Amino acid sequence: MRIAAAAAHFGRDLDYDLGRIGKLIADARAAGAGLLVLPDAAIGGYLADLRHPDPAALPPAFKPDDPILDQVAAMAREMVVCVGYCEADGDLRYNAAVSLSGDGVLGRHRKVHLPAAESTVYAPGDSFAAFDTPVGRLGMLIDYDKTFPESARTLAVDGAQIVACLSAWPASITNQAPKLNQDRQSRLFDLYDCARAAENQVVVVSSNQTGAVGGMRFLGQAKVVGPGGNILARTWAKAGLAVAELDVAAEIAAARRVLNHLRELRPATYRSAP
């Protein structure tokens, strides 16, 4: 099958966001993709300031059954689409993602690992779980989640063949490089994508926002990574789709034929976090 990861800009204008989502879904469908991973905060945009978020300028929050998700599902039709948004649960907000198709919601994730500034806005999620979809068993991570090897490992142990990493990942805020491809965060973004794929021998589909908001520049760099850690398709810093064609089960089986990392785990010897 073909898998697509999107790099695109999204903001507070919901009509614009839905229009952009519809265009990306149409482009992915034209490319023959069965799975499309959109960026974090594709519905309503991301925080405008990571140092001191303005409580009066936060992304709109939607309930888990908000009709706006039905609109995305209707556009998805036969495709599986992962999309990020701000989720409301009572007085709490979560940086969240949902995987859906025309048949409805297939799986959900709330971002577990929150950088310092995000923790003043969002509550942390408390789990990582894989779920079955028409394109295979899938798990989701959001942004900073992929910095922690345990996140993707938990999904892989739960049977995920594909890990969708939805991001609104900016260039370094404290030490900006003159070019995005020279930025420290640019290097880490690629490193984490490839490492999470290789160490778990799964397919990683990494999306990201592009453009600028406030003082932040988003990296783009959407990509599809094979279970050997090899980048199969990428957008670099530009907006667009990274589309790769692969047999997920066959690629994973080939990667695990000699060295099967999950089967060779020694959990009794590992020290848990303090």
Tab-separated table of N, CA and C in Angstrom, residues 123-258:
chain	number	residue	atom	x	y	z
A	123	ALA	N	-3.267	19.051	30.045
A	123	ALA	CA	-3.080	17.940	30.981
A	123	ALA	C	-2.398	16.803	30.209
A	124	PRO	N	-1.588	15.989	30.882
A	124	PRO	CA	-0.930	14.887	30.179
A	124	PRO	C	-1.848	13.689	29.992
A	125	GLY	N	-1.702	13.005	28.881
A	125	GLY	CA	-2.351	11.720	28.718
A	125	GLY	C	-1.674	10.694	29.601
A	126	ASP	N	-2.241	9.482	29.661
A	126	ASP	CA	-1.702	8.505	30.605
A	126	ASP	C	-1.491	7.122	30.003
A	127	SER	N	-1.483	7.014	28.668
A	127	SER	CA	-1.325	5.676	28.096
A	127	SER	C	-0.881	5.740	26.645
A	128	PHE	N	-0.322	4.610	26.194
A	128	PHE	CA	-0.019	4.381	24.783
A	128	PHE	C	-0.666	3.054	24.408
A	129	ALA	N	-1.474	3.045	23.368
A	129	ALA	CA	-2.168	1.817	22.984
A	129	ALA	C	-2.294	1.743	21.475
A	130	ALA	N	-2.033	0.557	20.928
A	130	ALA	CA	-2.215	0.312	19.505
A	130	ALA	C	-3.662	-0.110	19.241
A	131	PHE	N	-4.083	0.015	17.996
A	131	PHE	CA	-5.450	-0.346	17.623
A	131	PHE	C	-5.455	-0.827	16.170
A	132	ASP	N	-6.453	-1.597	15.843
A	132	ASP	CA	-6.553	-2.173	14.503
A	132	ASP	C	-7.240	-1.208	13.547
A	133	THR	N	-6.727	-1.146	12.326
A	133	THR	CA	-7.296	-0.303	11.279
A	133	THR	C	-7.293	-1.088	9.968
A	134	PRO	N	-7.971	-0.606	8.945
A	134	PRO	CA	-7.941	-1.290	7.648
A	134	PRO	C	-6.555	-1.368	7.015
A	135	VAL	N	-5.598	-0.547	7.486
A	135	VAL	CA	-4.250	-0.577	6.903
A	135	VAL	C	-3.254	-1.283	7.823
A	136	GLY	N	-3.736	-1.899	8.903
A	136	GLY	CA	-2.845	-2.597	9.827
A	136	GLY	C	-2.967	-2.051	11.236
A	137	ARG	N	-2.274	-2.676	12.148
A	137	ARG	CA	-2.318	-2.247	13.552
A	137	ARG	C	-1.453	-1.000	13.703
A	138	LEU	N	-2.029	0.022	14.315
A	138	LEU	CA	-1.466	1.369	14.314
A	138	LEU	C	-1.383	1.914	15.738
A	139	GLY	N	-0.389	2.751	15.991
A	139	GLY	CA	-0.308	3.501	17.238
A	139	GLY	C	0.076	4.929	16.921
A	140	MET	N	-0.226	5.860	17.834
A	140	MET	CA	0.064	7.274	17.583
A	140	MET	C	0.918	7.879	18.694
A	141	LEU	N	1.791	8.799	18.297
A	141	LEU	CA	2.572	9.633	19.204
A	141	LEU	C	2.367	11.085	18.787
A	142	ILE	N	2.522	11.990	19.731
A	142	ILE	CA	2.409	13.413	19.429
A	142	ILE	C	3.679	14.119	19.882
A	143	ASP	N	4.330	14.809	18.934
A	143	ASP	CA	5.474	15.680	19.225
A	143	ASP	C	6.509	15.029	20.149
A	144	TYR	N	6.607	15.604	21.346
A	144	TYR	CA	7.634	15.268	22.327
A	144	TYR	C	7.582	13.803	22.752
A	145	ASP	N	6.436	13.143	22.556
A	145	ASP	CA	6.339	11.719	22.892
A	145	ASP	C	7.455	10.911	22.241
A	146	LYS	N	7.814	11.270	20.995
A	146	LYS	CA	8.765	10.427	20.276
A	146	LYS	C	10.199	10.610	20.765
A	147	THR	N	10.421	11.595	21.631
A	147	THR	CA	11.740	11.759	22.234
A	147	THR	C	12.048	10.613	23.199
A	148	PHE	N	11.013	9.965	23.693
A	148	PHE	CA	11.165	8.931	24.711
A	148	PHE	C	11.017	7.549	24.068
A	149	PRO	N	12.087	6.741	24.046
A	149	PRO	CA	12.023	5.429	23.391
A	149	PRO	C	10.906	4.536	23.925
A	150	GLU	N	10.576	4.705	25.202
A	150	GLU	CA	9.551	3.853	25.803
A	150	GLU	C	8.182	4.036	25.141
A	151	SER	N	7.939	5.214	24.586
A	151	SER	CA	6.639	5.497	23.980
A	151	SER	C	6.388	4.598	22.776
A	152	ALA	N	7.289	4.659	21.804
A	152	ALA	CA	7.135	3.827	20.607
A	152	ALA	C	7.306	2.348	20.947
A	153	ARG	N	8.168	2.035	21.914
A	153	ARG	CA	8.364	0.639	22.299
A	153	ARG	C	7.065	0.047	22.857
A	154	THR	N	6.351	0.822	23.656
A	154	THR	CA	5.085	0.344	24.199
A	154	THR	C	4.096	0.027	23.088
A	155	LEU	N	4.052	0.880	22.073
A	155	LEU	CA	3.156	0.636	20.946
A	155	LEU	C	3.578	-0.603	20.172
A	156	ALA	N	4.890	-0.761	19.959
A	156	ALA	CA	5.382	-1.928	19.221
A	156	ALA	C	5.087	-3.220	19.969
A	157	VAL	N	5.292	-3.210	21.289
A	157	VAL	CA	4.992	-4.398	22.098
A	157	VAL	C	3.497	-4.706	22.056
A	158	ASP	N	2.685	-3.674	21.879
A	158	ASP	CA	1.237	-3.848	21.773
A	158	ASP	C	0.818	-4.244	20.354
A	159	GLY	N	1.795	-4.517	19.514
A	159	GLY	CA	1.497	-5.041	18.185
A	159	GLY	C	1.430	-4.038	17.063
A	160	ALA	N	1.748	-2.770	17.333
A	160	ALA	CA	1.698	-1.769	16.269
A	160	ALA	C	2.711	-2.093	15.179
A	161	GLN	N	2.259	-2.107	13.942
A	161	GLN	CA	3.141	-2.233	12.793
A	161	GLN	C	3.535	-0.861	12.256
A	162	ILE	N	2.651	0.099	12.454
A	162	ILE	CA	2.854	1.469	11.991
A	162	ILE	C	2.716	2.404	13.182
A	163	VAL	N	3.669	3.305	13.344
A	163	VAL	CA	3.587	4.338	14.382
A	163	VAL	C	3.456	5.682	13.679
A	164	ALA	N	2.338	6.348	13.895
A	164	ALA	CA	2.100	7.668	13.336
A	164	ALA	C	2.558	8.714	14.345
A	165	CYS	N	3.500	9.553	13.935
A	165	CYS	CA	4.026	10.616	14.800
A	165	CYS	C	3.525	11.957	14.276
A	166	LEU	N	2.570	12.555	14.979
A	166	LEU	CA	1.996	13.831	14.560
A	166	LEU	C	2.706	14.951	15.313
A	167	SER	N	3.216	15.939	14.584
A	167	SER	CA	4.011	16.974	15.250
A	167	SER	C	3.633	18.387	14.820
A	168	ALA	N	3.872	19.312	15.752
A	168	ALA	CA	3.977	20.744	15.469
A	168	ALA	C	5.326	21.123	16.086
A	169	TRP	N	6.384	20.723	15.407
A	169	TRP	CA	7.748	20.745	15.963
A	169	TRP	C	8.512	21.924	15.372
A	170	PRO	N	8.869	22.908	16.204
A	170	PRO	CA	9.569	24.090	15.686
A	170	PRO	C	11.081	23.932	15.708
A	171	ALA	N	11.729	24.836	14.981
A	171	ALA	CA	13.179	24.963	15.077
A	171	ALA	C	13.531	25.443	16.480
A	172	SER	N	14.797	25.369	16.816
A	172	SER	CA	15.254	25.787	18.140
A	172	SER	C	14.835	27.228	18.432
A	173	ILE	N	14.263	27.436	19.587
A	173	ILE	CA	13.823	28.778	19.984
A	173	ILE	C	14.966	29.558	20.628
A	174	THR	N	15.869	28.850	21.298
A	174	THR	CA	16.942	29.516	22.044
A	174	THR	C	18.224	29.691	21.235
A	175	ASN	N	18.394	28.907	20.185
A	175	ASN	CA	19.646	28.976	19.414
A	175	ASN	C	19.341	28.734	17.940
A	176	GLN	N	18.667	29.682	17.304
A	176	GLN	CA	18.234	29.507	15.931
A	176	GLN	C	19.417	29.506	14.967
A	177	ALA	N	19.374	28.583	14.030
A	177	ALA	CA	20.379	28.516	12.972
A	177	ALA	C	19.896	29.345	11.786
A	178	PRO	N	20.819	29.833	10.950
A	178	PRO	CA	20.402	30.648	9.800
A	178	PRO	C	19.550	29.876	8.802
A	179	LYS	N	19.758	28.553	8.705
A	179	LYS	CA	18.974	27.715	7.808
A	179	LYS	C	18.359	26.572	8.605
A	180	LEU	N	17.124	26.198	8.246
A	180	LEU	CA	16.433	25.150	8.984
A	180	LEU	C	17.195	23.829	8.980
A	181	ASN	N	17.827	23.507	7.851
A	181	ASN	CA	18.520	22.219	7.797
A	181	ASN	C	19.778	22.181	8.649
A	182	GLN	N	20.172	23.330	9.210
A	182	GLN	CA	21.322	23.380	10.110
A	182	GLN	C	20.893	23.451	11.577
A	183	ASP	N	19.610	23.466	11.805
A	183	ASP	CA	19.087	23.667	13.155
A	183	ASP	C	19.211	22.390	13.987
A	184	ARG	N	19.506	22.557	15.260
A	184	ARG	CA	19.646	21.417	16.165
A	184	ARG	C	18.362	20.598	16.216
A	185	GLN	N	17.228	21.264	16.277
A	185	GLN	CA	15.963	20.545	16.350
A	185	GLN	C	15.658	19.804	15.048
A	186	SER	N	16.121	20.328	13.947
A	186	SER	CA	15.954	19.633	12.672
A	186	SER	C	16.677	18.290	12.692
A	187	ARG	N	17.888	18.293	13.216
A	187	ARG	CA	18.663	17.053	13.299
A	187	ARG	C	17.998	16.066	14.248
A	188	LEU	N	17.531	16.548	15.393
A	188	LEU	CA	16.901	15.653	16.365
A	188	LEU	C	15.587	15.092	15.844
A	189	PHE	N	14.821	15.917	15.151
A	189	PHE	CA	13.536	15.468	14.603
A	189	PHE	C	13.746	14.255	13.693
A	190	ASP	N	14.705	14.345	12.791
A	190	ASP	CA	15.010	13.217	11.903
A	190	ASP	C	15.584	12.032	12.672
A	191	LEU	N	16.455	12.320	13.624
A	191	LEU	CA	17.093	11.252	14.400
A	191	LEU	C	16.057	10.421	15.152
A	192	TYR	N	15.127	11.092	15.818
A	192	TYR	CA	14.115	10.365	16.576
A	192	TYR	C	13.230	9.521	15.662
A	193	ASP	N	12.838	10.067	14.527
A	193	ASP	CA	12.008	9.299	13.591
A	193	ASP	C	12.701	8.011	13.175
A	194	CYS	N	13.965	8.130	12.785
A	194	CYS	CA	14.692	6.953	12.286
A	194	CYS	C	15.013	5.973	13.409
A	195	ALA	N	15.364	6.497	14.581
A	195	ALA	CA	15.695	5.617	15.702
A	195	ALA	C	14.484	4.843	16.176
A	196	ARG	N	13.324	5.506	16.295
A	196	ARG	CA	12.126	4.811	16.767
A	196	ARG	C	11.718	3.705	15.786
A	197	ALA	N	11.912	3.940	14.494
A	197	ALA	CA	11.596	2.906	13.507
A	197	ALA	C	12.564	1.742	13.619
A	198	ALA	N	13.860	2.034	13.668
A	198	ALA	CA	14.877	0.984	13.641
A	198	ALA	C	14.888	0.154	14.915
A	199	GLU	N	14.750	0.791	16.071
A	199	GLU	CA	14.867	0.035	17.319
A	199	GLU	C	13.662	-0.871	17.548
A	200	ASN	N	12.516	-0.501	16.966
A	200	ASN	CA	11.313	-1.325	17.115
A	200	ASN	C	10.995	-2.129	15.864
A	201	GLN	N	11.715	-1.861	14.780
A	201	GLN	CA	11.496	-2.534	13.496
A	201	GLN	C	10.046	-2.401	13.047
A	202	VAL	N	9.596	-1.145	13.022
A	202	VAL	CA	8.249	-0.806	12.578
A	202	VAL	C	8.348	0.322	11.555
A	203	VAL	N	7.231	0.642	10.933
A	203	VAL	CA	7.159	1.777	10.016
A	203	VAL	C	6.741	3.011	10.806
A	204	VAL	N	7.474	4.092	10.646
A	204	VAL	CA	7.141	5.358	11.294
A	204	VAL	C	6.693	6.346	10.227
A	205	VAL	N	5.532	6.955	10.452
A	205	VAL	CA	4.985	7.955	9.535
A	205	VAL	C	4.935	9.273	10.296
A	206	SER	N	5.806	10.187	9.923
A	206	SER	CA	6.027	11.408	10.703
A	206	SER	C	5.552	12.639	9.938
A	207	SER	N	4.572	13.324	10.504
A	207	SER	CA	4.059	14.562	9.910
A	207	SER	C	4.533	15.752	10.733
A	208	ASN	N	4.395	16.949	10.165
A	208	ASN	CA	4.782	18.141	10.922
A	208	ASN	C	4.171	19.381	10.281
A	209	GLN	N	4.057	20.409	11.088
A	209	GLN	CA	3.611	21.692	10.569
A	209	GLN	C	4.753	22.414	9.854
A	210	THR	N	4.383	23.372	9.012
A	210	THR	CA	5.333	24.239	8.341
A	210	THR	C	4.954	25.691	8.631
A	211	GLY	N	5.765	26.613	8.141
A	211	GLY	CA	5.462	28.030	8.305
A	211	GLY	C	5.881	28.557	9.661
A	212	ALA	N	5.383	29.745	10.013
A	212	ALA	CA	5.784	30.414	11.246
A	212	ALA	C	4.556	30.896	12.010
A	213	VAL	N	4.669	30.844	13.331
A	213	VAL	CA	3.645	31.377	14.230
A	213	VAL	C	4.373	32.101	15.342
A	214	GLY	N	4.061	33.372	15.532
A	214	GLY	CA	4.781	34.133	16.550
A	214	GLY	C	6.271	34.117	16.250
A	215	GLY	N	7.060	33.674	17.222
A	215	GLY	CA	8.500	33.586	17.014
A	215	GLY	C	8.977	32.205	16.633
A	216	MET	N	8.039	31.290	16.300
A	216	MET	CA	8.414	29.909	16.003
A	216	MET	C	8.377	29.638	14.507
A	217	ARG	N	9.373	28.875	14.040
A	217	ARG	CA	9.399	28.373	12.666
A	217	ARG	C	9.269	26.858	12.724
A	218	PHE	N	8.267	26.315	12.068
A	218	PHE	CA	8.077	24.867	12.083
A	218	PHE	C	8.936	24.215	11.002
A	219	LEU	N	9.388	23.013	11.305
A	219	LEU	CA	10.429	22.381	10.508
A	219	LEU	C	9.938	21.692	9.242
A	220	GLY	N	8.670	21.299	9.168
A	220	GLY	CA	8.270	20.439	8.056
A	220	GLY	C	8.893	19.061	8.252
A	221	GLN	N	9.634	18.598	7.228
A	221	GLN	CA	10.383	17.335	7.309
A	221	GLN	C	9.492	16.115	7.531
A	222	ALA	N	8.291	16.138	6.933
A	222	ALA	CA	7.438	14.956	6.980
A	222	ALA	C	8.132	13.812	6.266
A	223	LYS	N	7.919	12.586	6.750
A	223	LYS	CA	8.633	11.462	6.147
A	223	LYS	C	7.948	10.137	6.474
A	224	VAL	N	8.283	9.138	5.672
A	224	VAL	CA	7.928	7.754	5.945
A	224	VAL	C	9.231	6.992	6.118
A	225	VAL	N	9.365	6.294	7.246
A	225	VAL	CA	10.607	5.590	7.580
A	225	VAL	C	10.326	4.093	7.651
A	226	GLY	N	11.165	3.301	6.994
A	226	GLY	CA	11.004	1.864	7.012
A	226	GLY	C	11.510	1.250	8.297
A	227	PRO	N	11.229	-0.048	8.526
A	227	PRO	CA	11.598	-0.703	9.785
A	227	PRO	C	13.096	-0.916	9.968
A	228	GLY	N	13.896	-0.573	8.975
A	228	GLY	CA	15.343	-0.589	9.148
A	228	GLY	C	15.905	0.778	9.484
A	229	GLY	N	15.018	1.768	9.638
A	229	GLY	CA	15.454	3.130	9.938
A	229	GLY	C	15.780	3.932	8.700
A	230	ASN	N	15.447	3.417	7.528
A	230	ASN	CA	15.739	4.093	6.270
A	230	ASN	C	14.570	4.969	5.848
A	231	ILE	N	14.869	6.199	5.439
A	231	ILE	CA	13.830	7.134	5.010
A	231	ILE	C	13.401	6.776	3.593
A	232	LEU	N	12.122	6.462	3.428
A	232	LEU	CA	11.585	6.019	2.142
A	232	LEU	C	11.044	7.179	1.313
A	233	ALA	N	10.570	8.219	1.986
A	233	ALA	CA	10.057	9.411	1.302
A	233	ALA	C	10.069	10.553	2.296
A	234	ARG	N	10.287	11.785	1.802
A	234	ARG	CA	10.312	12.934	2.705
A	234	ARG	C	9.977	14.213	1.957
A	235	THR	N	9.579	15.234	2.703
A	235	THR	CA	9.241	16.528	2.100
A	235	THR	C	10.346	17.560	2.287
A	236	TRP	N	11.353	17.263	3.103
A	236	TRP	CA	12.311	18.292	3.548
A	236	TRP	C	11.529	19.392	4.261
A	237	ALA	N	11.915	20.658	4.111
A	237	ALA	CA	11.277	21.725	4.893
A	237	ALA	C	10.014	22.258	4.231
A	238	LYS	N	9.735	21.854	3.004
A	238	LYS	CA	8.606	22.414	2.274
A	238	LYS	C	7.295	21.713	2.635
A	239	ALA	N	6.203	22.419	2.384
A	239	ALA	CA	4.887	21.812	2.547
A	239	ALA	C	4.657	20.802	1.434
A	240	GLY	N	3.874	19.784	1.737
A	240	GLY	CA	3.569	18.768	0.734
A	240	GLY	C	3.364	17.416	1.373
A	241	LEU	N	3.377	16.385	0.549
A	241	LEU	CA	3.187	15.020	1.009
A	241	LEU	C	4.432	14.186	0.725
A	242	ALA	N	4.822	13.385	1.713
A	242	ALA	CA	5.827	12.346	1.514
A	242	ALA	C	5.062	11.046	1.332
A	243	VAL	N	5.175	10.434	0.171
A	243	VAL	CA	4.394	9.233	-0.151
A	243	VAL	C	5.346	8.084	-0.458
A	244	ALA	N	5.156	6.969	0.226
A	244	ALA	CA	5.975	5.778	-0.001
A	244	ALA	C	5.069	4.584	-0.223
A	245	GLU	N	5.480	3.713	-1.118
A	245	GLU	CA	4.750	2.476	-1.375
A	245	GLU	C	5.525	1.318	-0.779
A	246	LEU	N	4.883	0.535	0.066
A	246	LEU	CA	5.569	-0.588	0.692
A	246	LEU	C	4.573	-1.610	1.189
A	247	ASP	N	5.043	-2.834	1.323
A	247	ASP	CA	4.289	-3.920	1.946
A	247	ASP	C	4.722	-3.942	3.405
A	248	VAL	N	3.912	-3.374	4.281
A	248	VAL	CA	4.311	-3.169	5.676
A	248	VAL	C	4.678	-4.488	6.345
A	249	ALA	N	3.811	-5.480	6.236
A	249	ALA	CA	4.065	-6.762	6.905
A	249	ALA	C	5.329	-7.416	6.372
A	250	ALA	N	5.532	-7.368	5.055
A	250	ALA	CA	6.722	-7.985	4.466
A	250	ALA	C	7.991	-7.252	4.883
A	251	GLU	N	7.931	-5.927	4.917
A	251	GLU	CA	9.111	-5.141	5.320
A	251	GLU	C	9.482	-5.430	6.774
A	252	ILE	N	8.489	-5.532	7.629
A	252	ILE	CA	8.756	-5.814	9.041
A	252	ILE	C	9.306	-7.229	9.197
A	253	ALA	N	8.713	-8.173	8.489
A	253	ALA	CA	9.197	-9.552	8.566
A	253	ALA	C	10.643	-9.654	8.102
A	254	ALA	N	10.990	-8.935	7.053
A	254	ALA	CA	12.368	-8.953	6.559
A	254	ALA	C	13.321	-8.343	7.580
A	255	ALA	N	12.891	-7.239	8.217
A	255	ALA	CA	13.746	-6.582	9.205
A	255	ALA	C	13.974	-7.458	10.424
A	256	ARG	N	12.987	-8.298	10.761
A	256	ARG	CA	13.069	-9.117	11.974
A	256	ARG	C	13.523	-10.551	11.694
A	257	ARG	N	13.923	-10.836	10.461
A	257	ARG	CA	14.235	-12.220	10.093
A	257	ARG	C	15.420	-12.774	10.884
A	258	VAL	N	16.465	-11.974	11.056
A	258	VAL	CA	17.664	-12.429	11.763
A	258	VAL	C	17.693	-11.894	13.187
